[in-house]
Coordinates of C-alpha atoms in Angstrom, one line a residue:
Chain A
X680 CA -18.4 16.4 21.0
X681 CA -15.8 18.7 19.5
X682 CA -12.6 17.0 18.4
X683 CA -10.2 19.0 20.5
X684 CA -12.2 18.3 23.7
X685 CA -12.0 14.6 23.2
X686 CA -8.9 14.3 25.4
X687 CA -10.8 15.8 28.4
X688 CA -13.8 13.4 28.2
X689 CA -14.0 10.3 30.4
X690 CA -12.5 7.3 28.6
X691 CA -15.7 5.3 29.4
X692 CA -17.7 7.9 27.4
X693 CA -15.2 7.8 24.6
X694 CA -15.3 4.1 24.3
X695 CA -19.1 4.1 24.3
X696 CA -19.2 6.6 21.5
X697 CA -16.3 5.2 19.4
X698 CA -16.4 1.4 19.8
X699 CA -13.3 1.0 17.7
X700 CA -11.2 3.2 20.1
X701 CA -10.4 0.2 22.3
X702 CA -8.4 -1.2 19.3
X703 CA -6.1 1.8 19.5
X704 CA -5.2 1.1 23.1
X705 CA -4.8 -2.6 22.6
X706 CA -2.5 -2.1 19.7
X707 CA -0.1 -0.2 21.9
X708 CA -0.3 -2.8 24.6
X709 CA -2.7 -1.0 27.0
X710 CA -5.4 -3.4 28.1
X711 CA -6.7 -1.9 31.4
X712 CA -8.6 1.3 30.9
X713 CA -10.0 3.2 33.8
X714 CA -13.3 4.5 32.3
X715 CA -13.7 7.2 34.9
X716 CA -10.6 9.1 33.9
X717 CA -9.9 11.3 30.9
X718 CA -7.4 10.6 28.2
X719 CA -5.4 13.6 29.4
X720 CA -5.1 12.4 33.0
X721 CA -4.5 8.9 31.7
X722 CA -1.6 9.9 29.4
X723 CA -0.2 12.2 32.1
X724 CA 0.6 9.5 34.6
X725 CA 0.6 6.3 32.7
X726 CA 3.4 3.9 33.6
X727 CA 6.5 5.2 31.9
X728 CA 7.8 1.8 31.2
X729 CA 4.7 0.9 29.3
X730 CA 4.8 4.0 27.2
X731 CA 8.5 3.4 26.4
X732 CA 7.7 -0.1 25.3
X733 CA 4.8 1.2 23.2
X734 CA 7.1 3.9 21.7
X735 CA 5.0 7.0 22.4
X736 CA 5.2 9.6 25.1
X737 CA 2.1 11.1 26.7
X738 CA 1.7 14.0 24.3
X739 CA 2.3 11.7 21.2
X740 CA -0.3 9.3 22.7
X741 CA -2.9 12.0 22.7
X742 CA -2.0 13.4 19.2
X743 CA -2.1 9.9 17.7
X744 CA -5.4 9.1 19.4
X745 CA -7.1 12.2 18.1
X746 CA -5.7 11.6 14.6
X747 CA -6.9 8.0 14.9
X748 CA -10.5 8.9 15.8
X749 CA -10.5 11.5 13.0
X750 CA -9.3 9.0 10.4
X751 CA -11.7 6.3 11.5
X752 CA -14.6 8.7 11.4
X753 CA -13.7 9.7 7.8
X754 CA -13.4 6.1 6.9
X755 CA -16.9 5.4 8.2
X756 CA -18.3 8.3 6.1
X757 CA -16.3 7.7 3.0
X758 CA -18.7 5.4 1.3
X759 CA -20.8 8.4 0.3
X760 CA -17.8 9.7 -1.6
X761 CA -19.1 8.9 -5.0
X762 CA -17.1 8.9 -8.3
X763 CA -19.3 8.8 -11.3
X764 CA -16.8 9.4 -14.0
X765 CA -13.2 10.0 -14.7
X766 CA -11.9 12.1 -17.6
X767 CA -8.5 11.5 -19.2
X768 CA -7.1 14.6 -20.9
X769 CA -4.3 13.5 -23.2
X770 CA -0.7 14.4 -22.8
X771 CA 2.1 13.1 -25.0
X772 CA 3.7 9.8 -25.9
X773 CA 7.4 8.9 -25.4
X774 CA 8.4 10.8 -28.5
X775 CA 6.6 14.0 -27.5
X776 CA 3.7 13.4 -29.9
X777 CA 0.5 14.8 -28.5
X778 CA -2.4 12.4 -27.7
X779 CA -5.0 15.0 -28.5
X780 CA -7.9 13.3 -26.6
X781 CA -10.4 14.0 -24.0
X782 CA -12.0 10.8 -22.9
X783 CA -14.7 10.4 -20.3
X784 CA -15.2 7.0 -18.7
X785 CA -18.2 6.3 -16.5
X786 CA -19.0 3.8 -13.8
X787 CA -20.8 0.8 -15.3
X788 CA -18.5 0.9 -18.4
X789 CA -16.0 -1.7 -19.3
X790 CA -12.8 -0.4 -21.0
X791 CA -10.2 -2.7 -22.4
X792 CA -6.7 -1.6 -22.9
X793 CA -4.5 -3.3 -25.5
X794 CA -1.0 -2.8 -26.7
X795 CA 2.4 -4.6 -27.0
X796 CA 4.3 -5.3 -23.8
X797 CA 6.0 -2.2 -22.6
X798 CA 3.8 0.1 -24.6
X799 CA 2.6 2.1 -21.7
X800 CA -0.5 0.3 -20.4
X801 CA 0.7 0.4 -16.8
X802 CA 1.7 4.1 -17.1
X803 CA -1.9 4.9 -18.1
X804 CA -3.3 3.0 -15.2
X805 CA -0.7 4.7 -12.8
X806 CA -1.8 8.1 -14.1
X807 CA -5.4 7.3 -13.2
X808 CA -4.4 5.9 -9.9
X809 CA -2.3 8.9 -8.8
X810 CA -4.8 11.4 -10.4
X811 CA -2.1 12.9 -12.6
X812 CA -2.3 16.6 -13.1
X813 CA 0.1 17.2 -16.0
X814 CA 2.9 16.3 -13.6
X815 CA 3.7 12.8 -14.6
X816 CA 6.0 11.8 -17.6
X817 CA 3.0 11.6 -19.9
X818 CA 1.6 15.0 -19.0
X819 CA -1.8 13.6 -18.8
X820 CA -4.5 15.1 -16.6
X821 CA -7.2 13.2 -14.8
X822 CA -10.6 14.8 -13.8
X823 CA -13.1 13.3 -11.4
X824 CA -16.7 13.9 -12.1
X825 CA -15.5 16.4 -14.7
X826 CA -13.6 18.5 -12.2
X827 CA -10.0 18.9 -11.0
X828 CA -9.9 16.6 -8.0
X829 CA -9.0 17.7 -4.5
X830 CA -5.3 16.9 -4.2
X831 CA -5.7 15.5 -0.6
X832 CA -7.2 12.5 -2.3
X833 CA -3.8 11.6 -3.7
X834 CA -2.5 10.3 -0.3
X835 CA -5.6 9.1 1.5
X836 CA -6.3 5.4 1.6
X837 CA -10.0 6.1 2.3
X838 CA -10.3 7.4 -1.2
X839 CA -8.2 5.0 -3.0
X840 CA -9.5 5.1 -6.5
X841 CA -8.3 2.0 -8.0
X842 CA -8.6 -1.6 -6.9
X843 CA -6.3 -4.0 -8.7
X844 CA -6.6 -7.6 -9.6
X845 CA -4.0 -9.5 -11.5
X846 CA -2.9 -13.0 -12.3
X847 CA 0.2 -12.6 -10.1
X848 CA -1.7 -11.8 -6.9
X849 CA -2.1 -14.5 -4.3
X850 CA -3.6 -14.8 -0.8
X851 CA -0.8 -14.8 1.7
X852 CA -2.8 -14.8 4.9
X853 CA -3.1 -17.9 6.9
X854 CA -6.8 -17.7 7.6
X855 CA -10.0 -19.4 6.5
X856 CA -12.2 -17.8 3.9
X857 CA -14.7 -16.9 6.6
X858 CA -12.2 -15.2 8.9
X859 CA -10.5 -13.4 6.1
X860 CA -13.6 -11.8 4.7
X861 CA -14.7 -10.9 8.2
X862 CA -11.3 -9.2 8.8
X863 CA -11.7 -7.2 5.6
X864 CA -15.3 -6.2 6.5
X865 CA -14.2 -5.0 9.9
X866 CA -11.5 -2.9 8.4
X867 CA -14.2 -1.2 6.3
X868 CA -16.1 -0.7 9.6
X869 CA -19.4 -1.8 8.2
X870 CA -22.2 -3.0 10.4
X871 CA -23.6 -6.1 8.6
X872 CA -20.5 -8.2 8.6
X873 CA -22.2 -11.6 8.6
X874 CA -24.4 -10.8 5.6
X875 CA -21.5 -9.6 3.6
X876 CA -19.5 -12.7 4.3
X877 CA -22.4 -14.9 3.1
X878 CA -22.9 -12.9 0.0
X879 CA -19.2 -12.9 -1.0
X880 CA -18.9 -16.6 -0.6
X881 CA -22.1 -17.2 -2.6
X882 CA -20.9 -14.9 -5.4
X883 CA -17.4 -16.3 -5.5
X884 CA -18.9 -19.8 -5.8
X885 CA -21.0 -18.7 -8.7
X886 CA -17.9 -17.5 -10.5
X887 CA -15.6 -20.4 -9.6
X888 CA -15.8 -23.8 -11.4
X889 CA -15.4 -25.9 -8.3
X890 CA -17.2 -24.9 -5.1
X891 CA -15.6 -24.2 -1.8
X892 CA -16.8 -23.6 1.7
X893 CA -16.3 -20.8 4.2
X894 CA -14.0 -23.0 6.3
X895 CA -11.5 -23.6 3.5
X896 CA -8.1 -22.1 4.3
X897 CA -7.3 -19.3 1.8
X898 CA -4.0 -20.9 0.9
X899 CA -5.8 -24.1 -0.2
X900 CA -8.0 -22.4 -2.7
X901 CA -7.2 -23.3 -6.4
X902 CA -6.1 -20.6 -8.8
X903 CA -9.6 -20.2 -10.2
X904 CA -11.2 -20.2 -6.7
X905 CA -8.8 -17.5 -5.5
X906 CA -9.5 -15.3 -8.4
X907 CA -13.2 -15.8 -8.0
X908 CA -13.0 -14.8 -4.3
X909 CA -10.8 -11.8 -5.1
X910 CA -13.3 -10.6 -7.6
X911 CA -16.4 -11.1 -5.4
X912 CA -14.6 -9.5 -2.5
X913 CA -13.5 -6.5 -4.6
X914 CA -17.0 -6.1 -6.0
X915 CA -18.8 -6.2 -2.6
X916 CA -16.3 -4.9 -0.1
X917 CA -13.8 -2.6 -1.8
X918 CA -14.6 1.1 -1.7
X919 CA -12.6 1.8 -4.9
X920 CA -14.9 2.8 -7.7
X921 CA -12.4 1.7 -10.4
X922 CA -11.4 -1.9 -10.8
X923 CA -8.4 -2.6 -12.8
X924 CA -8.0 -6.2 -14.1
X925 CA -4.6 -7.1 -15.4
X926 CA -4.9 -10.3 -17.5
X927 CA -7.1 -12.9 -15.8
X928 CA -6.7 -16.4 -17.1
X929 CA -9.7 -18.2 -18.5
X930 CA -9.3 -21.3 -16.4
X931 CA -11.6 -22.1 -13.5
X932 CA -13.6 -18.8 -13.6
X933 CA -16.5 -17.4 -15.5
X934 CA -15.0 -14.1 -16.7
X935 CA -18.3 -12.8 -18.2
X936 CA -20.1 -13.3 -14.9
X937 CA -17.2 -11.7 -13.0
X938 CA -17.4 -8.5 -15.0
X939 CA -21.2 -8.4 -14.8
X940 CA -20.9 -8.7 -11.0
X941 CA -18.4 -5.7 -10.9
X942 CA -20.7 -3.7 -13.1
X943 CA -23.7 -4.4 -11.0
X944 CA -21.8 -2.9 -8.0
X945 CA -21.3 0.3 -10.0
X946 CA -17.7 0.0 -10.8
X947 CA -15.8 1.3 -13.8
X948 CA -13.9 -1.8 -15.0
X949 CA -10.6 -1.4 -16.9
X950 CA -9.1 -4.6 -18.4
X951 CA -5.6 -4.6 -19.6
X952 CA -5.2 -7.7 -21.7
X953 CA -3.7 -9.6 -24.6
X954 CA -6.6 -12.0 -24.7
X955 CA -9.0 -11.4 -27.6
X956 CA -12.1 -12.6 -25.7
X957 CA -11.4 -10.3 -22.8
X958 CA -10.5 -7.4 -25.1
X959 CA -13.9 -7.6 -26.8
X960 CA -15.7 -7.5 -23.4
X961 CA -14.9 -3.7 -23.4
X962 CA -17.4 -1.2 -24.6
X963 CA -14.4 0.8 -25.7
X964 CA -10.9 -0.4 -26.5
X965 CA -7.9 1.8 -25.9
X966 CA -4.9 1.0 -28.1
X967 CA -1.6 2.0 -26.5
X968 CA 1.5 2.6 -28.5
X969 CA 4.8 4.3 -27.6
X970 CA 3.5 5.3 -24.2
X971 CA 0.5 7.2 -25.6
X972 CA -3.1 6.4 -26.3
X973 CA -2.9 5.7 -30.0
X974 CA -6.5 4.9 -30.8
X975 CA -9.9 4.6 -29.2
X976 CA -12.1 1.9 -30.8
X977 CA -15.7 1.7 -29.9
X978 CA -17.0 -1.9 -30.0
X979 CA -19.0 -2.0 -33.3
X980 CA -22.0 -4.1 -34.2
X981 CA -19.7 -5.9 -36.6
X982 CA -17.2 -6.9 -33.9
X983 CA -20.1 -7.9 -31.6
X984 CA -21.2 -10.5 -34.2
X985 CA -17.8 -12.2 -33.9
X986 CA -17.7 -12.4 -30.2
X987 CA -19.4 -15.8 -30.4
X988 CA -16.9 -17.1 -32.8
X989 CA -14.0 -16.0 -30.6
X990 CA -15.7 -17.6 -27.6
X991 CA -16.0 -20.9 -29.5
X992 CA -12.3 -20.9 -30.4
X993 CA -11.5 -20.1 -26.8
X994 CA -13.7 -23.0 -25.6
X995 CA -12.1 -25.3 -28.0
X996 CA -8.7 -24.5 -26.6
X997 CA -9.9 -25.1 -23.1
X998 CA -11.3 -28.5 -24.2
X999 CA -8.0 -29.5 -25.7
X1000 CA -6.2 -28.3 -22.6
X1001 CA -8.4 -30.5 -20.3
X1002 CA -8.1 -33.4 -22.8
X1003 CA -4.3 -33.2 -22.5
X1004 CA -4.5 -32.9 -18.7
X1005 CA -6.5 -36.0 -18.5
X1006 CA -3.9 -38.0 -20.4
X1007 CA -5.4 -37.6 -23.9
X1008 CA -3.4 -37.4 -27.1
X1009 CA -3.8 -35.0 -30.0
X1010 CA -5.2 -36.5 -33.2
X1011 CA -7.1 -35.3 -36.2
X1012 CA -10.3 -34.9 -34.0
X1013 CA -9.0 -31.4 -33.0
X1014 CA -9.8 -30.1 -36.4
X1015 CA -13.5 -30.9 -36.0
Chain B
X428 CA 19.9 21.0 1.9
X429 CA 16.7 18.9 2.2
X430 CA 17.0 16.0 4.6
X431 CA 14.9 12.8 4.5
X432 CA 15.2 9.8 6.8
X433 CA 14.0 6.5 5.4
X434 CA 13.7 3.5 7.7
X435 CA 12.0 0.1 7.7
X436 CA 12.5 -3.5 8.6
X437 CA 15.1 -5.5 6.6
X438 CA 14.1 -6.5 3.1
X439 CA 11.0 -4.3 3.1
X440 CA 12.1 -2.6 -0.1
X441 CA 13.7 0.6 1.2
X442 CA 16.4 0.7 -1.4
X443 CA 14.1 0.0 -4.3
X444 CA 11.7 2.7 -3.1
X445 CA 14.5 5.3 -2.8
X446 CA 15.9 4.4 -6.2
X447 CA 12.6 4.6 -8.0
X448 CA 11.9 7.9 -6.3
X449 CA 15.3 9.4 -7.1
X450 CA 14.7 8.6 -10.8
X451 CA 11.9 11.1 -10.7
X452 CA 13.8 13.6 -8.6
X453 CA 16.8 13.5 -11.0
X454 CA 14.5 14.8 -13.8
X455 CA 14.5 18.1 -11.9
X456 CA 18.3 18.2 -12.0
X457 CA 18.5 17.8 -8.2
X458 CA 21.9 16.7 -6.8
X459 CA 21.1 13.8 -4.4
X460 CA 23.2 11.9 -1.9
X461 CA 22.4 8.8 0.1
X462 CA 24.0 7.6 3.3
X463 CA 23.2 3.9 3.7
X464 CA 23.4 2.5 7.2
X465 CA 23.6 -1.2 7.6
X466 CA 25.1 -3.7 10.1
X467 CA 27.3 -6.2 8.4
X468 CA 27.5 -5.7 4.7
X469 CA 25.6 -4.1 1.9
X470 CA 25.8 -4.0 -1.9
X471 CA 23.2 -1.3 -2.3
X472 CA 25.8 1.4 -2.7
X473 CA 26.6 -0.1 -6.1
X474 CA 23.0 0.3 -7.1
X475 CA 23.0 4.0 -6.1
X476 CA 26.3 4.6 -7.9
X477 CA 24.8 3.2 -11.1
X478 CA 22.1 5.8 -10.8
X479 CA 24.7 8.5 -10.6
X480 CA 23.9 9.3 -7.0
X481 CA 26.6 10.1 -4.4
X482 CA 26.6 7.5 -1.8
X483 CA 28.4 6.7 1.5
X484 CA 28.1 3.5 3.5
X485 CA 28.2 3.1 7.3
X486 CA 28.5 -0.4 8.7
X487 CA 27.8 -0.6 12.4
X488 CA 29.6 -4.0 12.9
X489 CA 29.3 -5.1 16.5
X490 CA 27.6 -1.9 17.6
X491 CA 23.8 -1.3 17.9
X492 CA 23.0 -0.2 14.4
X493 CA 20.6 2.6 15.4
X494 CA 22.8 4.1 18.1
X495 CA 25.5 4.0 15.5
X496 CA 23.2 5.9 13.1
X497 CA 22.6 8.6 15.7
X498 CA 26.3 9.1 16.3
X499 CA 27.0 9.5 12.6
X500 CA 24.0 11.5 11.3
X501 CA 25.6 14.9 11.9
X502 CA 28.8 13.9 10.0
X503 CA 26.6 12.6 7.2
X504 CA 24.9 16.0 7.0
X505 CA 28.2 17.8 6.9
X506 CA 29.3 15.5 4.1
X507 CA 26.1 16.3 2.2
X508 CA 26.7 20.1 2.6
X509 CA 30.3 19.8 1.5
X510 CA 29.2 17.9 -1.6
X511 CA 26.7 20.7 -2.2
X512 CA 23.7 18.3 -2.3
X513 CA 20.2 19.5 -2.8
X514 CA 18.9 16.5 -0.9
X515 CA 20.4 14.0 1.5
X516 CA 18.5 10.7 2.1
X517 CA 19.6 8.5 5.0
X518 CA 18.6 4.8 4.7
X519 CA 18.6 2.7 7.8
X520 CA 17.0 -0.5 9.0
X521 CA 15.1 -0.4 12.3
X522 CA 16.5 -3.8 13.0
X523 CA 14.7 -4.5 16.3
X524 CA 11.4 -2.9 15.1
X525 CA 11.5 -0.7 18.2
X526 CA 14.0 1.9 17.1
X527 CA 13.1 5.1 15.3
X528 CA 15.8 7.1 13.7
X529 CA 13.2 9.8 12.9
X530 CA 14.3 13.4 13.9
X531 CA 11.8 16.1 14.8
X532 CA 10.9 18.3 11.8
X533 CA 13.0 16.2 9.4
X534 CA 10.8 14.3 6.9
X535 CA 10.5 10.7 8.1
X536 CA 9.5 7.8 6.0
X537 CA 8.9 4.2 7.1
X538 CA 8.8 1.4 4.5
X539 CA 6.8 -1.8 5.3
X540 CA 5.7 -4.6 3.0
X541 CA 2.5 -6.4 2.4
X542 CA 4.2 -9.8 2.8
X543 CA 5.3 -9.2 6.3
X544 CA 1.9 -10.3 7.7
X545 CA -1.1 -8.3 8.9
X546 CA 0.0 -7.9 12.5
X547 CA 3.3 -6.3 11.5
X548 CA 2.0 -2.7 11.7
X549 CA 1.2 -3.5 15.4
X550 CA 4.6 -5.0 16.0
X551 CA 6.5 -2.0 14.8
X552 CA 7.1 0.7 17.3
X553 CA 7.8 4.4 16.9
X554 CA 9.6 3.9 13.5
X555 CA 6.1 3.4 12.1
X556 CA 3.9 5.3 14.7
X557 CA 5.8 8.5 14.4
X558 CA 6.6 8.5 10.7
X559 CA 5.3 11.3 8.4
X560 CA 4.9 8.9 5.4
X561 CA 4.3 5.2 5.5
X562 CA 5.3 3.5 2.2
X563 CA 3.7 0.1 1.6
X564 CA 5.5 -2.2 -0.9
X565 CA 4.9 -5.5 -2.6
X566 CA 1.2 -4.9 -3.2
X567 CA 1.5 -6.4 -6.7
X568 CA 1.6 -10.0 -5.3
X569 CA -1.1 -10.0 -2.7
X570 CA -4.9 -9.6 -3.1
X571 CA -6.7 -6.3 -3.1
X572 CA -8.4 -7.3 0.2
X573 CA -5.1 -8.0 1.9
X574 CA -3.7 -4.7 0.7
X575 CA -6.8 -2.9 2.1
X576 CA -6.6 -4.7 5.5
X577 CA -2.8 -4.1 5.7
X578 CA -3.2 -0.4 4.9
X579 CA -6.0 -0.1 7.5
X580 CA -3.8 -1.6 10.1
X581 CA -1.0 0.7 9.2
X582 CA -3.4 3.6 9.4
X583 CA -4.5 2.4 12.9
X584 CA -0.9 2.3 14.1
X585 CA 0.2 5.6 12.4
X586 CA -2.9 7.7 12.1
X587 CA -1.0 10.9 11.4
X588 CA 1.0 9.6 8.4
X589 CA 0.1 9.6 4.8
X590 CA 0.2 6.2 3.2
X591 CA 1.7 5.7 -0.3
X592 CA 1.7 2.4 -2.1
X593 CA 4.8 1.8 -4.2
X594 CA 5.7 -1.0 -6.5
X595 CA 9.5 -1.3 -6.1
X596 CA 9.9 -3.1 -9.4
X597 CA 7.8 -0.9 -11.7
X598 CA 8.1 2.3 -9.7
X599 CA 4.3 2.8 -9.6
X600 CA 3.6 5.2 -6.8
X601 CA 7.2 6.5 -6.6
X602 CA 6.2 9.7 -8.4
X603 CA 3.8 10.6 -5.6
X604 CA 6.6 10.1 -3.0
X605 CA 9.0 12.3 -5.1
X606 CA 6.5 15.1 -4.8
X607 CA 6.5 14.8 -1.0
X608 CA 10.2 14.6 -0.8
X609 CA 10.5 17.9 -2.6
X610 CA 8.5 19.5 0.2
X611 CA 11.0 18.3 2.9
X612 CA 12.5 20.9 5.2
X613 CA 16.0 22.4 4.5
X614 CA 18.7 22.3 7.1
X615 CA 22.4 23.2 7.1
X616 CA 23.0 21.1 10.3
X617 CA 21.1 18.8 12.6
X618 CA 23.1 19.6 15.8
X619 CA 20.7 20.1 18.8
X620 CA 17.8 18.6 16.9
X621 CA 16.0 15.8 18.8
X622 CA 14.9 12.3 18.0
X623 CA 11.1 11.9 17.9
X624 CA 11.5 9.1 20.4
X625 CA 14.2 7.6 22.5
X626 CA 16.0 4.5 21.4
X627 CA 15.9 1.3 23.4
X628 CA 18.5 1.2 26.2
X629 CA 20.7 -1.8 26.6
X630 CA 23.7 -1.2 28.8
X631 CA 24.2 -4.6 30.3
X632 CA 27.1 -7.0 30.6
X633 CA 26.4 -8.5 27.2
X634 CA 26.9 -5.0 25.6
X635 CA 30.5 -5.1 26.8
X636 CA 31.4 -8.5 25.5
X637 CA 30.0 -11.0 28.1
X638 CA 29.2 -14.4 26.5
X639 CA 28.4 -16.6 29.5
X640 CA 24.8 -17.5 30.4
X641 CA 23.6 -17.1 34.0
X642 CA 22.3 -14.5 36.4
X643 CA 25.6 -14.0 38.1
X644 CA 27.1 -12.7 34.8
X645 CA 24.3 -10.2 34.3
X646 CA 24.8 -6.6 35.4
X647 CA 23.4 -3.3 34.3
X648 CA 20.1 -2.6 32.6
X649 CA 18.3 -5.9 32.8
X650 CA 14.7 -6.9 32.3
X651 CA 13.2 -10.3 33.0
X652 CA 10.2 -12.1 31.4
X653 CA 7.4 -12.7 33.9
X654 CA 7.1 -16.5 33.6

């Protein structure tokens, strides 16, 4: 049915076609819907007191309803909005020095971003997120699939490009793991909710050191379990094609597996980090200095040889940490 | 002069969002003024002054803060014109979540935060439902999934609005908002303009100073819970 006619259709038909429409009425406190009447008639003589409580007049009710249906339909379709690559066209650093680069990043790639604190890592990520068009302080330009993106994307949550994950993020909802994932799946309006819940819990448990069940309250998950669940959920339920990881700690989570999972789901993974092992997980490494991209290092065969060594050192530190945690003391055995 | 109204529940991050956005607007040499409406006290004017922004504070005291806002907005606009501002931003808290200081055709922003709970978008009335732009703050401390669910709920409540995520500490996202502010309509006066929605009425005996409990002391506009 044509969008502008929706208001004349019987509410029963509307609800049959758009099952989520009921949510709209419930959210403004309207629970009894006469399915034989049209939205126009309904809005025309709805109890004035109810509308005032809801904070909408009849006309606003109709406009908001039509916009709601429109948005929800776009949301349903948006999974076919595929980003295959982004291109960063260089701008300038804090001192006006030109970056002189054109860098294409593709889904399935891992890019690490290194640089001193305050060097401009976040600005680079913000430029990508807001699809900068030479109009941010860095003058960078971002292309999607090699083209100048449609600017409507900038403000639409359906097309949110970047999903973020950082050490500072916590779950604040008072829900079980199960209910929480279900809620997220419903907000994505997908059909196979149960299957997705199962899969996310399974993946998260593969990443986490200690296992947890679906009934565990979110707020009782350990740091590692939370991070594992966030990654599995982002991989399997977030629409955003780019995942930005800001420094995830090495405790209680298998970081290599986590990144493999994200790549399997066709994501472009950006890791901003000070940790050598994480930094070397990137196929390319961007070095940020004075607000600009200073250098692009492609992971060489030589560096690859030493990943093992770094991992051993890392493992050693973890062992010492757990040794201390369990009441151990440091002696000459740590040199072995 | 461009006029923008910013509202949102207390502590949702309105001032931080405005300050980060003004930092971008100032790069275009725009003369900006803020009128901060609050109920009892505020120190935010100091923060605006530090930024070199002209600022006036209105404290509603024992009056309904949003009715107070309505009776002072025209004078605020006059002040802005006399100061030759390019843009006037009004900041007010919709303290009971039902109020909406949004004026028709005047760019209206509502600021809500991720920590306020996922049902919040449903609990906030016209302030959110009739806003042009919904700014969501404090996304840096909750999970991606919670951000997505919260934004979805906000979208459900306010389907017409654009949603912008802003980190009030780093300013990430504020640039996008500054672009939208530059598109706000210009007005020399707001006389005869209308609110997008009426404010809650409350003319009862307690409005005029009654403090005793009991039906016999209650007169005027009264509504009872169905128990």
